[in-house]
Tab-separated table of C-alpha atoms in Angstrom:
chain	number	residue	atom	x	y	z
A	26	MET	CA	14.393	-7.915	-30.121
A	27	ALA	CA	16.817	-7.871	-27.176
A	28	TYR	CA	15.576	-8.487	-23.645
A	29	GLY	CA	14.655	-5.317	-21.990
A	30	GLN	CA	14.500	-3.469	-25.057
A	31	LYS	CA	11.383	-1.322	-25.401
A	32	SER	CA	9.108	-2.995	-27.990
A	33	GLY	CA	6.652	-0.157	-28.573
A	34	ILE	CA	4.026	-1.345	-26.067
A	35	ASP	CA	3.004	1.860	-24.299
A	36	SER	CA	1.787	0.437	-20.870
A	37	TRP	CA	3.545	0.090	-17.461
A	38	ASN	CA	2.250	-3.294	-16.713
A	39	GLN	CA	3.277	-4.933	-20.021
A	40	GLY	CA	6.627	-6.168	-21.370
A	41	VAL	CA	7.987	-8.461	-23.757
A	42	ALA	CA	9.822	-11.579	-22.725
A	43	PRO	CA	12.966	-12.963	-24.186
A	44	ASP	CA	10.990	-15.378	-26.489
A	45	GLY	CA	8.966	-12.428	-27.892
A	46	ARG	CA	5.800	-13.065	-25.752
A	47	ILE	CA	3.904	-10.053	-24.384
A	48	VAL	CA	3.669	-10.490	-20.493
A	49	LYS	CA	1.571	-8.507	-18.148
A	50	SER	CA	2.356	-7.631	-14.421
A	51	LYS	CA	-0.192	-7.488	-11.906
A	52	THR	CA	1.937	-5.265	-9.819
A	53	LYS	CA	1.466	-1.222	-9.987
A	54	PRO	CA	4.640	0.428	-11.027
A	55	LEU	CA	6.397	1.921	-7.886
A	56	LEU	CA	7.148	5.208	-9.585
A	57	ARG	CA	3.299	6.178	-10.051
A	58	ALA	CA	2.860	5.303	-6.304
A	59	TRP	CA	5.390	7.775	-5.373
A	60	GLU	CA	5.324	10.609	-7.811
A	61	TRP	CA	3.404	12.892	-5.300
A	62	GLN	CA	6.821	13.139	-3.524
A	63	VAL	CA	8.202	15.563	-6.004
A	64	GLU	CA	6.230	18.331	-4.660
A	65	ALA	CA	6.420	17.310	-0.923
A	66	ALA	CA	7.279	19.746	1.636
A	67	CYS	CA	9.709	17.051	3.403
A	68	ARG	CA	11.866	16.307	0.174
A	69	GLY	CA	15.236	16.258	0.970
A	70	MET	CA	14.589	16.394	4.993
A	71	LYS	CA	16.134	13.826	7.312
A	72	SER	CA	13.988	10.962	7.830
A	73	SER	CA	14.706	10.937	11.567
A	74	VAL	CA	11.957	13.996	11.892
A	75	PHE	CA	9.366	11.522	10.635
A	76	PHE	CA	10.598	8.177	11.878
A	77	SER	CA	11.301	7.616	15.449
A	78	PRO	CA	14.669	6.076	16.502
A	79	PRO	CA	14.465	2.800	18.705
A	80	ARG	CA	12.847	3.176	22.209
A	81	GLU	CA	11.552	6.813	21.623
A	82	ARG	CA	8.938	7.121	24.077
A	83	GLY	CA	6.901	10.012	25.841
A	84	SER	CA	7.629	13.482	25.425
A	85	ALA	CA	10.672	13.096	22.999
A	86	ARG	CA	8.361	11.071	20.756
A	87	LYS	CA	5.540	13.742	20.892
A	88	ARG	CA	8.056	16.676	20.272
A	89	ARG	CA	9.285	14.911	17.206
A	90	GLU	CA	5.829	13.999	16.051
A	91	ASP	CA	4.750	17.722	16.488
A	92	GLY	CA	7.743	18.778	14.399
A	93	ALA	CA	6.960	16.685	11.623
A	94	ARG	CA	3.129	17.588	11.760
A	95	ALA	CA	4.269	21.226	11.446
A	96	VAL	CA	6.040	20.242	8.075
A	97	CYS	CA	3.024	18.333	6.979
A	98	ILE	CA	0.414	20.876	7.793
A	99	ALA	CA	1.249	23.152	4.915
A	100	CYS	CA	2.357	20.528	2.377
A	101	PRO	CA	0.637	20.698	-0.921
A	102	VAL	CA	0.718	16.843	-1.186
A	103	ARG	CA	-0.315	15.982	2.540
A	104	LEU	CA	-3.370	14.128	1.314
A	105	ASP	CA	-1.673	12.079	-1.037
A	106	CYS	CA	0.895	11.250	1.437
A	107	GLN	CA	-1.617	10.304	3.806
A	108	ASN	CA	-3.608	8.217	1.317
A	109	PHE	CA	-0.161	6.281	0.313
A	110	ALA	CA	0.269	5.608	4.111
A	111	GLU	CA	-3.090	4.136	4.438
A	112	THR	CA	-3.271	2.356	1.017
A	113	TYR	CA	0.277	0.637	1.407
A	114	ARG	CA	-0.126	0.135	5.247
A	115	GLN	CA	2.917	2.212	6.354
A	116	GLN	CA	3.383	0.966	9.756
A	117	TYR	CA	6.083	3.484	11.098
A	118	GLY	CA	6.353	7.195	11.001
A	119	VAL	CA	4.339	10.173	10.361
A	120	TRP	CA	2.740	10.520	7.050
A	121	GLY	CA	0.725	13.387	5.803
A	122	GLY	CA	0.378	14.685	9.418
A	123	THR	CA	-0.944	11.201	10.989
A	124	THR	CA	1.092	9.161	13.305
A	125	GLU	CA	1.274	5.397	13.244
A	126	ARG	CA	-1.062	4.893	16.150
A	127	GLU	CA	-3.548	7.389	14.031
A	128	ARG	CA	-3.558	5.553	11.249
A	129	ARG	CA	-3.651	2.207	13.142
A	130	ASP	CA	-7.043	3.350	15.134
A	131	ARG	CA	-8.484	4.031	11.766
A	132	THR	CA	-8.415	0.645	10.292
């Protein structure tokens, strides 16, 4: 069997090494961690709505965060997004309607 060829093993965290051995990975497939994004209200929007530019402070930051929260509030996957940010320790941006500071304060 050629390297990278599907072996019939039906598991995301297993594969076949070039020498034919079955190998297991301890990493979680990224696709599964991100699949909720397909239904996200922010899909296709500019990241600048959710992530601050360098040195953004004060009222400008609050306006941007409020705009991001307005998108998040009605999002069907808001809690999935928020859980992702907390699970994977996203340090920057608005995720699931929560800001960097809010997530930092929860931990």
